[in-house]
Short mmCIF file of N, CA and C in Angstrom, two decimals:
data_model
loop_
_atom_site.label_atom_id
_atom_site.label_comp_id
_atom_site.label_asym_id
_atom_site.label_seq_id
_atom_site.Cartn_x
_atom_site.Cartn_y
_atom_site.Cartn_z
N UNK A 1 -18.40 10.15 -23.76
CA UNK A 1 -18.59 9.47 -22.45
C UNK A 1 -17.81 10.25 -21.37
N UNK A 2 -18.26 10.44 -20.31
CA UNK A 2 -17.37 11.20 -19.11
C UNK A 2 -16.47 10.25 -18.97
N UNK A 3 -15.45 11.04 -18.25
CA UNK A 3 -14.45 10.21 -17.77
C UNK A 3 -14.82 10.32 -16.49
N UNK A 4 -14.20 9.08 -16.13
CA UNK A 4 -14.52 8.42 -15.03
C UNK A 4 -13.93 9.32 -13.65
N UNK A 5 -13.03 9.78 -13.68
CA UNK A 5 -12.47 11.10 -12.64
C UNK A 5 -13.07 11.92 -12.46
N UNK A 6 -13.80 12.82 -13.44
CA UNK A 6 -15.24 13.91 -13.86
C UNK A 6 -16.78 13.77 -13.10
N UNK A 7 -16.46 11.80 -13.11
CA UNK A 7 -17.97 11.38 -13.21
C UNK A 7 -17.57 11.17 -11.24
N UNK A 8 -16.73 10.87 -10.74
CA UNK A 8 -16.37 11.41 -9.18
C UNK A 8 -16.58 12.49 -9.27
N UNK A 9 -16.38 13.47 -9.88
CA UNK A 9 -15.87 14.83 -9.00
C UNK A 9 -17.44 14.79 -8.95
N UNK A 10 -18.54 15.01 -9.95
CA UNK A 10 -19.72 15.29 -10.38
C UNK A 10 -20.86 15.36 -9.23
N UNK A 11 -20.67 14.47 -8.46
CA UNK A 11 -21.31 14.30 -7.02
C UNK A 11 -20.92 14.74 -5.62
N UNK A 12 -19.87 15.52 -5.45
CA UNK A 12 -19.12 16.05 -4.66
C UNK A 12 -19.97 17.59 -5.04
N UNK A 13 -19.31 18.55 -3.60
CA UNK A 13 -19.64 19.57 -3.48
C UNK A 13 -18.46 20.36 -2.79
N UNK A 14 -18.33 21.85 -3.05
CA UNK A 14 -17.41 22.49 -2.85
C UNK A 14 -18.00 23.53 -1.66
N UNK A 15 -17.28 24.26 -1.37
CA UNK A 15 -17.75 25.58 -0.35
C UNK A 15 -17.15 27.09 -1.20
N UNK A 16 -18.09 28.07 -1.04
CA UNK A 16 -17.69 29.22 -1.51
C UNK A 16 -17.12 29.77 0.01
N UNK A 17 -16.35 30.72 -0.36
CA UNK A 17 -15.90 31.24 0.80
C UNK A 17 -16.77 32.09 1.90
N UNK A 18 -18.40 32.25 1.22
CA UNK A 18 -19.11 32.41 2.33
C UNK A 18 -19.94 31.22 2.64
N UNK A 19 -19.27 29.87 2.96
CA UNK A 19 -19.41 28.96 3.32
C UNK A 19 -21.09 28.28 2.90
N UNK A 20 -21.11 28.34 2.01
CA UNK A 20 -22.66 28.23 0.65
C UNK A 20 -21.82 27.24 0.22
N UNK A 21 -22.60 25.68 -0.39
CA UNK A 21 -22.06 24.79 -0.94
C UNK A 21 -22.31 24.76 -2.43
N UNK A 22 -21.53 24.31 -2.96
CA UNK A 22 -21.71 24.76 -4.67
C UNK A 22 -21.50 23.11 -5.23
N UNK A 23 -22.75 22.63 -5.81
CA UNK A 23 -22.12 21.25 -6.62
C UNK A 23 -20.65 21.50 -7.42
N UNK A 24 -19.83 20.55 -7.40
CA UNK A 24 -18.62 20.55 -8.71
C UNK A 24 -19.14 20.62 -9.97
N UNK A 25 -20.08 19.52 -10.33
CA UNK A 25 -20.63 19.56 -11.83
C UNK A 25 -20.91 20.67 -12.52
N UNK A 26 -21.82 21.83 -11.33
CA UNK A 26 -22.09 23.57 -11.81
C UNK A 26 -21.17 24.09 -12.19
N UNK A 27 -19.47 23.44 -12.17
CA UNK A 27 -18.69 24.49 -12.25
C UNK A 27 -17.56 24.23 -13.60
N UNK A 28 -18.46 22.99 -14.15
CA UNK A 28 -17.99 23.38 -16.01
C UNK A 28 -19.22 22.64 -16.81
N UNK A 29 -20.32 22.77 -16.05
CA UNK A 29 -21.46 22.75 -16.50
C UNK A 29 -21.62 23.54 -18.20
N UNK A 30 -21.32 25.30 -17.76
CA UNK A 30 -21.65 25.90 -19.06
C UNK A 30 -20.21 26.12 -19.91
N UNK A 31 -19.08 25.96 -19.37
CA UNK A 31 -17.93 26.34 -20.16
C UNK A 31 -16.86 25.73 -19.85
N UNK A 32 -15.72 25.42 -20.39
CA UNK A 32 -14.60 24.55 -20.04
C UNK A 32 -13.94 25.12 -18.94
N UNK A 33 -13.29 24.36 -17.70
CA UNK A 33 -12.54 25.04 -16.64
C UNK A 33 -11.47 24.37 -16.37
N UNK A 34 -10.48 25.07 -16.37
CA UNK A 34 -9.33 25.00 -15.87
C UNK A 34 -9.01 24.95 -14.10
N UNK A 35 -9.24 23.85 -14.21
CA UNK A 35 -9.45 23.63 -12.39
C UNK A 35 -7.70 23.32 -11.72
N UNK A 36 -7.60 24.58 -10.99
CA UNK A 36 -6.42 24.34 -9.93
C UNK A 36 -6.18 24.16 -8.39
N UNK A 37 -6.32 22.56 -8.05
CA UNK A 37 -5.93 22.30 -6.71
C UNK A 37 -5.06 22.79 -5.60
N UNK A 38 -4.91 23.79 -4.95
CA UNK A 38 -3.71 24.06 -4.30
C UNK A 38 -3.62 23.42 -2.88
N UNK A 39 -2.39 23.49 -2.82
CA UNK A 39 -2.23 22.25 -1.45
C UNK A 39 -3.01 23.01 -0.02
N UNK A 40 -2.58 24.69 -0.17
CA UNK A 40 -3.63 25.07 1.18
C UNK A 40 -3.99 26.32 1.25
N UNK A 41 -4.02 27.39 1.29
CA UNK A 41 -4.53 28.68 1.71
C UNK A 41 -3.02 29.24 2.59
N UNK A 42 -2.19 29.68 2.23
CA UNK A 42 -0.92 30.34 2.54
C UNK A 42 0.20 30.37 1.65
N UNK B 1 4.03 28.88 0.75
CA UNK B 1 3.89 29.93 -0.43
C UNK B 1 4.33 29.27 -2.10
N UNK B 2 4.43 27.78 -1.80
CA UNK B 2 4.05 27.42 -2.93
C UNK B 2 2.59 27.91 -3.86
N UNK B 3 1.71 27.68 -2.84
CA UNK B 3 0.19 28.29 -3.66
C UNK B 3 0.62 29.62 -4.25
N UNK B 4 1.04 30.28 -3.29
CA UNK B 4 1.09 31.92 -3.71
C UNK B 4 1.61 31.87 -5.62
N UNK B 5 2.74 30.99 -5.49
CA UNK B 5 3.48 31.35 -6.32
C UNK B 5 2.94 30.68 -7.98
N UNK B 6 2.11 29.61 -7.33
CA UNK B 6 1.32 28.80 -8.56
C UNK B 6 0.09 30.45 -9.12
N UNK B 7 -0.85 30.36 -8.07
CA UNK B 7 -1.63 31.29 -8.38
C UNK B 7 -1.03 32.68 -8.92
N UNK B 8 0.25 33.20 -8.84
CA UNK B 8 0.06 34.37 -9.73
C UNK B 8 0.91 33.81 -10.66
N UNK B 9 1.61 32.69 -11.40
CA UNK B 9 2.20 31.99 -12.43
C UNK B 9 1.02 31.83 -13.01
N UNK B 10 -0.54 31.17 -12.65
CA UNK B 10 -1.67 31.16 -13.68
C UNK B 10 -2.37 32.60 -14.00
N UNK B 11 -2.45 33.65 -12.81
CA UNK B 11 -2.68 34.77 -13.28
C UNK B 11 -2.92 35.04 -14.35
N UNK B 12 -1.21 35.00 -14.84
CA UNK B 12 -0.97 35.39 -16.08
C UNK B 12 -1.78 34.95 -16.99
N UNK B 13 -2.36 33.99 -17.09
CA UNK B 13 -2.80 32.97 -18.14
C UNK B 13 -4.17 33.42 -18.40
N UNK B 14 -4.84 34.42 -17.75
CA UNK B 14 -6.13 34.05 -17.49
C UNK B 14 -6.64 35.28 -18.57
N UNK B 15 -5.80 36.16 -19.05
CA UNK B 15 -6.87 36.63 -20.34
C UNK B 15 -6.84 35.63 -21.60
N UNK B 16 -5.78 34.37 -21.46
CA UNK B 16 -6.01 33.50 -22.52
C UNK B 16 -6.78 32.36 -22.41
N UNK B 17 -7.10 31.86 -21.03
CA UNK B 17 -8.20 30.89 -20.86
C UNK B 17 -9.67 31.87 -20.84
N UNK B 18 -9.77 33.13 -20.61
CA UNK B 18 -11.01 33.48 -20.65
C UNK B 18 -11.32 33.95 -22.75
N UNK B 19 -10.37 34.11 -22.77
CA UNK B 19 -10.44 34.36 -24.88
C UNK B 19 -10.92 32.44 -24.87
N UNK B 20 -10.88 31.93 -24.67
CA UNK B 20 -11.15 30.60 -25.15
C UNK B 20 -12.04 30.17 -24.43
N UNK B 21 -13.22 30.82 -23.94
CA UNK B 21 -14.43 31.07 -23.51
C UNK B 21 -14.17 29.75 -22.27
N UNK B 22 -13.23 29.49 -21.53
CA UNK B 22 -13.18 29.32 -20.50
C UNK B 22 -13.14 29.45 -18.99
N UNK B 23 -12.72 29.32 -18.23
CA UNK B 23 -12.74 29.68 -16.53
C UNK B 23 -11.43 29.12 -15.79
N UNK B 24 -10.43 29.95 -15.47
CA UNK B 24 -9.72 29.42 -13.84
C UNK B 24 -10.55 28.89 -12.83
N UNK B 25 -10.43 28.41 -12.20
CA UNK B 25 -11.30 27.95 -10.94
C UNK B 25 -9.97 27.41 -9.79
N UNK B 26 -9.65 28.19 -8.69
CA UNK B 26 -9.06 27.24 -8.38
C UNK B 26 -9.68 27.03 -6.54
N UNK B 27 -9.39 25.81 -6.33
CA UNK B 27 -9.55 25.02 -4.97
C UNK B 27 -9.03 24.82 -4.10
N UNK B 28 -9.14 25.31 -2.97
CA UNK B 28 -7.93 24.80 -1.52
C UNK B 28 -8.83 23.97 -0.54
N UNK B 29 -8.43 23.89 0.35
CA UNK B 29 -8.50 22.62 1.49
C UNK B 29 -8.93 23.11 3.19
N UNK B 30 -8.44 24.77 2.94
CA UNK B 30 -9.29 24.81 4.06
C UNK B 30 -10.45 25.20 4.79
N UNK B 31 -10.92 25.90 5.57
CA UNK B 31 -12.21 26.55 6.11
C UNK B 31 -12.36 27.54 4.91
N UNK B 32 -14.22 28.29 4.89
CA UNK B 32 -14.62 29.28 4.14
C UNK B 32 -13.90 30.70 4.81
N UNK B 33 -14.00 30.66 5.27
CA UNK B 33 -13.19 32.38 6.36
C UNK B 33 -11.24 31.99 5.95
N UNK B 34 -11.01 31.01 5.64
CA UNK B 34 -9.60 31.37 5.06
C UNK B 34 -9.21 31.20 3.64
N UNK B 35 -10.38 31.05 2.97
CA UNK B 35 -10.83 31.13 1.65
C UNK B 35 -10.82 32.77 1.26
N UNK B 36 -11.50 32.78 1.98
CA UNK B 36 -11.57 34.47 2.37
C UNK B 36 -10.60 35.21 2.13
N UNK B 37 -9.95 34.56 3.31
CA UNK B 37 -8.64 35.46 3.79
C UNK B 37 -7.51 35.33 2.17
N UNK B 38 -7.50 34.04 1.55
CA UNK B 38 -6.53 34.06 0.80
C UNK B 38 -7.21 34.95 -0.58
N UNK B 39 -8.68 35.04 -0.76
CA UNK B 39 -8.82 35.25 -2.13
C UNK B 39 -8.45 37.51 -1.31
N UNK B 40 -8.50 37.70 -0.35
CA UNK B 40 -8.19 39.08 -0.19
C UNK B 40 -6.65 39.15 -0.42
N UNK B 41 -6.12 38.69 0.72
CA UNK B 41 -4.46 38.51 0.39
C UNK B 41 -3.92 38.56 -1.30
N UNK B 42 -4.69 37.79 -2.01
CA UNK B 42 -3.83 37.59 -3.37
C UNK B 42 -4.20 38.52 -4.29
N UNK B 43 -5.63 38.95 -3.79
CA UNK B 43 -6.88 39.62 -4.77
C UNK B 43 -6.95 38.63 -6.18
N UNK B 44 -7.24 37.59 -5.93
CA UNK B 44 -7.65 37.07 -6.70
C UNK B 44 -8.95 36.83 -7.43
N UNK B 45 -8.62 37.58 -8.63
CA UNK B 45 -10.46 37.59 -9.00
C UNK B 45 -11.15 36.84 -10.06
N UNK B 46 -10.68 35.66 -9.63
CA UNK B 46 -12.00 34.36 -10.52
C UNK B 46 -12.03 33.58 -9.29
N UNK B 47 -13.33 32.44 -10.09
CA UNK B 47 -13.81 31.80 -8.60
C UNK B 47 -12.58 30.75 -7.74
N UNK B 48 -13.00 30.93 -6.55
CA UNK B 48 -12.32 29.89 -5.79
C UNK B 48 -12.73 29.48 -4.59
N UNK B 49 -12.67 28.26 -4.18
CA UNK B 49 -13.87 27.41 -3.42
C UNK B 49 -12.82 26.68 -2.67
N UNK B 50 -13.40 25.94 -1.67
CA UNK B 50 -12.46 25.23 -0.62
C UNK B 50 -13.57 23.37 -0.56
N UNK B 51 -12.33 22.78 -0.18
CA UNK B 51 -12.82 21.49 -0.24
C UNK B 51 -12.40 21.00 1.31
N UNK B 52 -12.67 21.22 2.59
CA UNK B 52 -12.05 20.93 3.91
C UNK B 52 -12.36 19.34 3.90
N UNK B 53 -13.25 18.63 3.08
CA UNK B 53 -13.52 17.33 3.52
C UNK B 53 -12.50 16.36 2.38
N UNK B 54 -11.62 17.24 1.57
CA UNK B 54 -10.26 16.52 0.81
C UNK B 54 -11.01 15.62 -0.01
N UNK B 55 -12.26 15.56 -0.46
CA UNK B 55 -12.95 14.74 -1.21
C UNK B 55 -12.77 14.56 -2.51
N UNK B 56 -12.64 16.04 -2.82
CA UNK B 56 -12.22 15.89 -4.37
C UNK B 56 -10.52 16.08 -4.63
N UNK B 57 -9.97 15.85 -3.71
CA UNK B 57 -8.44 15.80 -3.73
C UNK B 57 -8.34 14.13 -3.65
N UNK B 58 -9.41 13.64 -3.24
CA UNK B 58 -9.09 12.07 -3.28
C UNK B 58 -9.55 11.75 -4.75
N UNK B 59 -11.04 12.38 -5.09
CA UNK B 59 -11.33 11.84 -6.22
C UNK B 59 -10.55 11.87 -8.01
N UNK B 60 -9.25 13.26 -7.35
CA UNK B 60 -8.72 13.17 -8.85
C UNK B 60 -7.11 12.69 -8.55
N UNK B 61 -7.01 11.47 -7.30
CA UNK B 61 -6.30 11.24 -6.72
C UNK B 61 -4.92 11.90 -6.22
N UNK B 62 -4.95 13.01 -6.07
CA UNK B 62 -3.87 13.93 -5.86
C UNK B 62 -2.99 12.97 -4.46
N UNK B 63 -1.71 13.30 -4.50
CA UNK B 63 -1.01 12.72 -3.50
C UNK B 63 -1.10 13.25 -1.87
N UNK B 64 -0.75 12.48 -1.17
CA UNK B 64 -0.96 13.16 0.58
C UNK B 64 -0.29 11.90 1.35
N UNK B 65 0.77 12.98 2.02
CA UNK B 65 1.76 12.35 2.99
C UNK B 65 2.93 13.29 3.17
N UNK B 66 3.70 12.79 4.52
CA UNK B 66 4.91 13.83 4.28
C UNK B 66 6.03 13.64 3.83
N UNK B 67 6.01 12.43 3.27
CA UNK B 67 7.12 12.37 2.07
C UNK B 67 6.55 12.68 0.70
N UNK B 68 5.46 13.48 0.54
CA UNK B 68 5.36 13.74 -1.01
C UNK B 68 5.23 15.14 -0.80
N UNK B 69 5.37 15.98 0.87
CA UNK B 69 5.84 17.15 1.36
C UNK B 69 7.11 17.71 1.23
N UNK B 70 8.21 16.39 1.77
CA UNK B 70 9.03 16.94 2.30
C UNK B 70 10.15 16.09 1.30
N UNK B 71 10.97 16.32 0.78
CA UNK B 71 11.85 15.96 0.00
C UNK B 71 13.13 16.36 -0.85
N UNK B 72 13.82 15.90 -1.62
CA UNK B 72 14.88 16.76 -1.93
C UNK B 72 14.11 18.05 -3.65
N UNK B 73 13.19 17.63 -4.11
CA UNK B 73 12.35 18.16 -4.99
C UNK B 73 11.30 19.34 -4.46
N UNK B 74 10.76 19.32 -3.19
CA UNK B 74 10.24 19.89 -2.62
C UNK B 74 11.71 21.27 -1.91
N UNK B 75 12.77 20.93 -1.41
CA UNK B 75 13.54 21.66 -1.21
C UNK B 75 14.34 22.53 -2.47
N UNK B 76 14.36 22.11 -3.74
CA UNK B 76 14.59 22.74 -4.76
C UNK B 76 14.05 23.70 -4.83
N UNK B 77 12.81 23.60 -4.80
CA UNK B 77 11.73 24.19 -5.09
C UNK B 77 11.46 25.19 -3.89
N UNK B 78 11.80 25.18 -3.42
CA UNK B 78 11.38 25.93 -1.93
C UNK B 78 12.49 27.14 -2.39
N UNK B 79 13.72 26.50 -2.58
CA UNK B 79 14.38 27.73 -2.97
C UNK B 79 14.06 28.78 -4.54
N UNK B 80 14.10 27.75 -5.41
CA UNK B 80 13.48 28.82 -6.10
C UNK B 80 12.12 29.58 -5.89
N UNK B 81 11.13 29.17 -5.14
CA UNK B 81 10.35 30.37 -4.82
C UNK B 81 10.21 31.22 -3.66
N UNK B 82 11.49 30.74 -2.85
CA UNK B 82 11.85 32.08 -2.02
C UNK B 82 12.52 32.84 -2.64
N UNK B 83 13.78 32.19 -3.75
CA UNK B 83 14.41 33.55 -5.10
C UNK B 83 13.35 34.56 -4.89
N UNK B 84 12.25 34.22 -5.67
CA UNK B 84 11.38 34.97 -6.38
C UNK B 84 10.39 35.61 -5.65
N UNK B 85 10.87 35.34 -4.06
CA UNK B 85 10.11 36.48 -3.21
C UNK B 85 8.63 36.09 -2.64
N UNK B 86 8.40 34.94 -2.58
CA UNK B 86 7.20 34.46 -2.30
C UNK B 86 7.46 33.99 -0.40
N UNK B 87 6.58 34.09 0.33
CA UNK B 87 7.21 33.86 1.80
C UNK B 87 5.84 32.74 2.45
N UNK B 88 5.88 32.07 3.07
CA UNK B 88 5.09 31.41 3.72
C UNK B 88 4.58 31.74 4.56
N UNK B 89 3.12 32.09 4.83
CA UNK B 89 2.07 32.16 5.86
C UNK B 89 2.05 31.00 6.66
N UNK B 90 1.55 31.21 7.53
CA UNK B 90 0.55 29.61 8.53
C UNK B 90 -0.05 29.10 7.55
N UNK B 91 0.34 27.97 7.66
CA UNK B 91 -0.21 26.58 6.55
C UNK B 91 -1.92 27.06 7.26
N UNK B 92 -3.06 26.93 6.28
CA UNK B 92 -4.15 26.73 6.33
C UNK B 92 -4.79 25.67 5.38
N UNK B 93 -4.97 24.61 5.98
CA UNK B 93 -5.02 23.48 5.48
C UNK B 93 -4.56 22.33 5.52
N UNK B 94 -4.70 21.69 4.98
CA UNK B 94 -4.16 20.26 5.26
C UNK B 94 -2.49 20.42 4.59
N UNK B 95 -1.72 20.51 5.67
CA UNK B 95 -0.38 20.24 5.70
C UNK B 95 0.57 19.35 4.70
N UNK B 96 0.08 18.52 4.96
CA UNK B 96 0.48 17.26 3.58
C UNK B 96 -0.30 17.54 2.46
N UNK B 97 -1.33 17.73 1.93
CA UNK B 97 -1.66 17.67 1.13
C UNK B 97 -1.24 18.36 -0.12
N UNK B 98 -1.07 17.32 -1.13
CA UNK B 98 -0.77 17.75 -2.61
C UNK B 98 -1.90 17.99 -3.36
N UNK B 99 -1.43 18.93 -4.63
CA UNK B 99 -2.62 19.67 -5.45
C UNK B 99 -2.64 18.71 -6.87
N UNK B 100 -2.78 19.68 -7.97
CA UNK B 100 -2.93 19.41 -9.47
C UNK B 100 -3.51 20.67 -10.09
N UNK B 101 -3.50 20.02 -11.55
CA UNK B 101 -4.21 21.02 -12.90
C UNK B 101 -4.63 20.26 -13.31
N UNK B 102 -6.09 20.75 -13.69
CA UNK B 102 -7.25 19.55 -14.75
C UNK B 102 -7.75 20.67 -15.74
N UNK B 103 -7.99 20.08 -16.60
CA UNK B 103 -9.06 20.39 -17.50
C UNK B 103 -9.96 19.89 -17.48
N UNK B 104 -11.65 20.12 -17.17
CA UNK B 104 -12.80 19.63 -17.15
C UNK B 104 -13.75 20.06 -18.43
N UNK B 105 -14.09 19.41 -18.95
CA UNK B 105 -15.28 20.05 -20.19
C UNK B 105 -16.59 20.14 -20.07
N UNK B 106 -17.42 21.05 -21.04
CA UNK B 106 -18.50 20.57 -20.36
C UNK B 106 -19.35 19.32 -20.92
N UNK B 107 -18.69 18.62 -21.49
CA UNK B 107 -19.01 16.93 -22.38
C UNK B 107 -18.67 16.15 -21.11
N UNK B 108 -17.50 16.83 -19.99
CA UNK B 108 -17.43 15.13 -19.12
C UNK B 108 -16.18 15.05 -19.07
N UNK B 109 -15.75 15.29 -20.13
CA UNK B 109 -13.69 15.07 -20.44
C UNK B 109 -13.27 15.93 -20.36
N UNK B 110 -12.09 15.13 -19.79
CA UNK B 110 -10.27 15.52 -18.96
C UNK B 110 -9.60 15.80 -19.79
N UNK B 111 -9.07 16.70 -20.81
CA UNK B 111 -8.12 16.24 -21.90
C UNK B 111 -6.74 16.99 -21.05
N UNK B 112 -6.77 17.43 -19.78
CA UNK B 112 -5.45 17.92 -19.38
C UNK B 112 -5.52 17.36 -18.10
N UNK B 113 -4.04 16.26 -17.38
CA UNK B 113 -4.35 16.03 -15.73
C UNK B 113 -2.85 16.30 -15.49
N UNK B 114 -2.63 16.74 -14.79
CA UNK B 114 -1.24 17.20 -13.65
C UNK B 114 -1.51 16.50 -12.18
N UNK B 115 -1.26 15.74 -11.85
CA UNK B 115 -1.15 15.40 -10.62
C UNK B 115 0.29 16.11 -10.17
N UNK B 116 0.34 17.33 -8.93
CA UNK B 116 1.96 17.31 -8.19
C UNK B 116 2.66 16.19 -7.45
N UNK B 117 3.86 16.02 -7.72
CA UNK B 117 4.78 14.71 -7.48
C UNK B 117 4.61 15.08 -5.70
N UNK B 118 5.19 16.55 -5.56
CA UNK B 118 5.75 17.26 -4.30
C UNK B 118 5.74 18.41 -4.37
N UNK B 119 5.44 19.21 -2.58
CA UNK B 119 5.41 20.37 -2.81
C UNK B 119 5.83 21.15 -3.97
N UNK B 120 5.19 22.08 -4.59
CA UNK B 120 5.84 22.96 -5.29
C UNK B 120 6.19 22.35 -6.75
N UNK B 121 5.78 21.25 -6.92
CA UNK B 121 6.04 20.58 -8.21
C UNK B 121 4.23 21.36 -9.19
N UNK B 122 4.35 22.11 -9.78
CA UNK B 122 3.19 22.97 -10.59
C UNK B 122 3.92 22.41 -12.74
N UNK B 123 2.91 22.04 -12.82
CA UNK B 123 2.75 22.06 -14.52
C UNK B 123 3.10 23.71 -14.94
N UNK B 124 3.98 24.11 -16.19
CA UNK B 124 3.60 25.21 -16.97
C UNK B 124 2.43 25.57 -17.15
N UNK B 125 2.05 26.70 -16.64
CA UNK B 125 0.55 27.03 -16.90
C UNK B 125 0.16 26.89 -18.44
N UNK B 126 1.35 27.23 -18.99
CA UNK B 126 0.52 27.14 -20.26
C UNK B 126 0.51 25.77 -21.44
N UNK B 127 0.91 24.72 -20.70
CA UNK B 127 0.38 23.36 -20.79
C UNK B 127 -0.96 22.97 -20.92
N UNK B 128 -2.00 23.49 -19.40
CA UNK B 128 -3.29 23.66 -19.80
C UNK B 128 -4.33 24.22 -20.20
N UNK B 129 -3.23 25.78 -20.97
CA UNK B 129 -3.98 26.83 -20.98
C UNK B 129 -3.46 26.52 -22.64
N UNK B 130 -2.99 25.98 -23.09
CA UNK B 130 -2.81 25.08 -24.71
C UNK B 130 -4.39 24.03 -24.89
N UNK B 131 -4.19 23.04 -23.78
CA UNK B 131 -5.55 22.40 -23.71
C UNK B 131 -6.60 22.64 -24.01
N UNK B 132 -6.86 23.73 -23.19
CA UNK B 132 -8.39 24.52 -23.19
C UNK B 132 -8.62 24.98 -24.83
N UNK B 133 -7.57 26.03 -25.17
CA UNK B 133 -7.30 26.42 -26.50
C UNK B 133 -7.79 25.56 -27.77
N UNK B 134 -7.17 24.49 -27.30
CA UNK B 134 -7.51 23.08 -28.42
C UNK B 134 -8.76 22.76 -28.34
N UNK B 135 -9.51 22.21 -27.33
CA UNK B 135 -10.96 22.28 -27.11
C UNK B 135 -11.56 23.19 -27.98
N UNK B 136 -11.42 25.00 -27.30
CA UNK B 136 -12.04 25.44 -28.03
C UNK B 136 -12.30 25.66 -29.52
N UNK B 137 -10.93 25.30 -29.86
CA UNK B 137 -10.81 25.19 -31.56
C UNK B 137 -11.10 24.36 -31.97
N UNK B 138 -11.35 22.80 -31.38
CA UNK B 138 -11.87 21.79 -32.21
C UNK B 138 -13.98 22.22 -31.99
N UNK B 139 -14.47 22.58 -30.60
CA UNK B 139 -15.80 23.16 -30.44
C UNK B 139 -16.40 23.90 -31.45
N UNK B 140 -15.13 24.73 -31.96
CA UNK B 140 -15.78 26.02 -32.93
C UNK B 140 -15.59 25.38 -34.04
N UNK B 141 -14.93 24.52 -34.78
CA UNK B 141 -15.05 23.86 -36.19
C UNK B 141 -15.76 22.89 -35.99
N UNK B 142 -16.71 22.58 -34.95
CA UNK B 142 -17.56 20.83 -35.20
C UNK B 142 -18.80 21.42 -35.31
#
């Protein structure tokens, strides 16, 4: 069963840095990810 | 330059999350053009994406305020990663905002969550780079 934090992220969308939106779900869709939040860009 | 100092502390990690047929991914908070700017600055080369609408910083409830900024834990910490030579740019991004480490699978499950208390509060990378490991070893015997 997903967890329920997963099953949020799942519907959300991210930005690549050439500002192209990328679903979250695509991004351990095929393989496990080690996802790191950082507080900002500096 | 907390980020700075998280991102090359996981660096390291990343020929052992990619042996365990996994991915770094990591996420910041602000515009695509300073996404940019940071994945040149660090040369960081796995993916990394920006979230400016803090959506998924709400959804894996990460903390935000300036007392989970500014504190006597956050000042510890400030010094040990100026020790170690790390310097602060112009904040790009949301100012207050606190991060984390997850593990995501591709079944759905979390088996690793770090929420940061305060600035500069980062999990041992290799806390979730054990995680992943375990996954993959229970994947390859089922």
């Amino acid at each position: 069963m997903t967890n329920p934090v997963v099953q949020k992220l799942t519907n959300l969308t991210v930005l690549d840095p050439a500002g192209e939106e990328v679903p979250m779900a695509s991004l351990w869709q095929d393989r496990p990810v080690l996802l790191a939040l950082i507080r900002h860009f500096g | 330059m907390f980020c700075k100092e998280q991102v090359a502390q996981l660096r390291d990690y990343i020929p052992r999350v990619h042996e365990a047929g996994a991915e770094l991914i990591v996420i910041g908070n602000g515009t695509a053009e300073q996404a940019q700017w940071f994945v040149e600055d660090t040369g960081l080369d796995v993916p990394l994406y920006t979230d400016p609408s803090l959506q998924v910083y709400d959804a894996v409830e990460a903390r935000r305020g300036v007392l989970s900024s500014m504190n006597w834990g956050t000042i510890s910490a400030a010094l040990r990663t100026f020790r170690r030579g790390f310097r602060q740019n112009r904040t790009m991004g949301a100012a207050f905002q606190q991060g984390g480490v997850f593990v995501i699978t591709p079944g759905g499950d979390m088996p690793y969550r770090y929420v940061s208390g305060h600035a500069g509060d980062h999990p041992d990378p290799a806390e979730p780079v054990r995680a992943i490991e375990q996954f993959a070893a229970t994947a390859q015997s089922s």
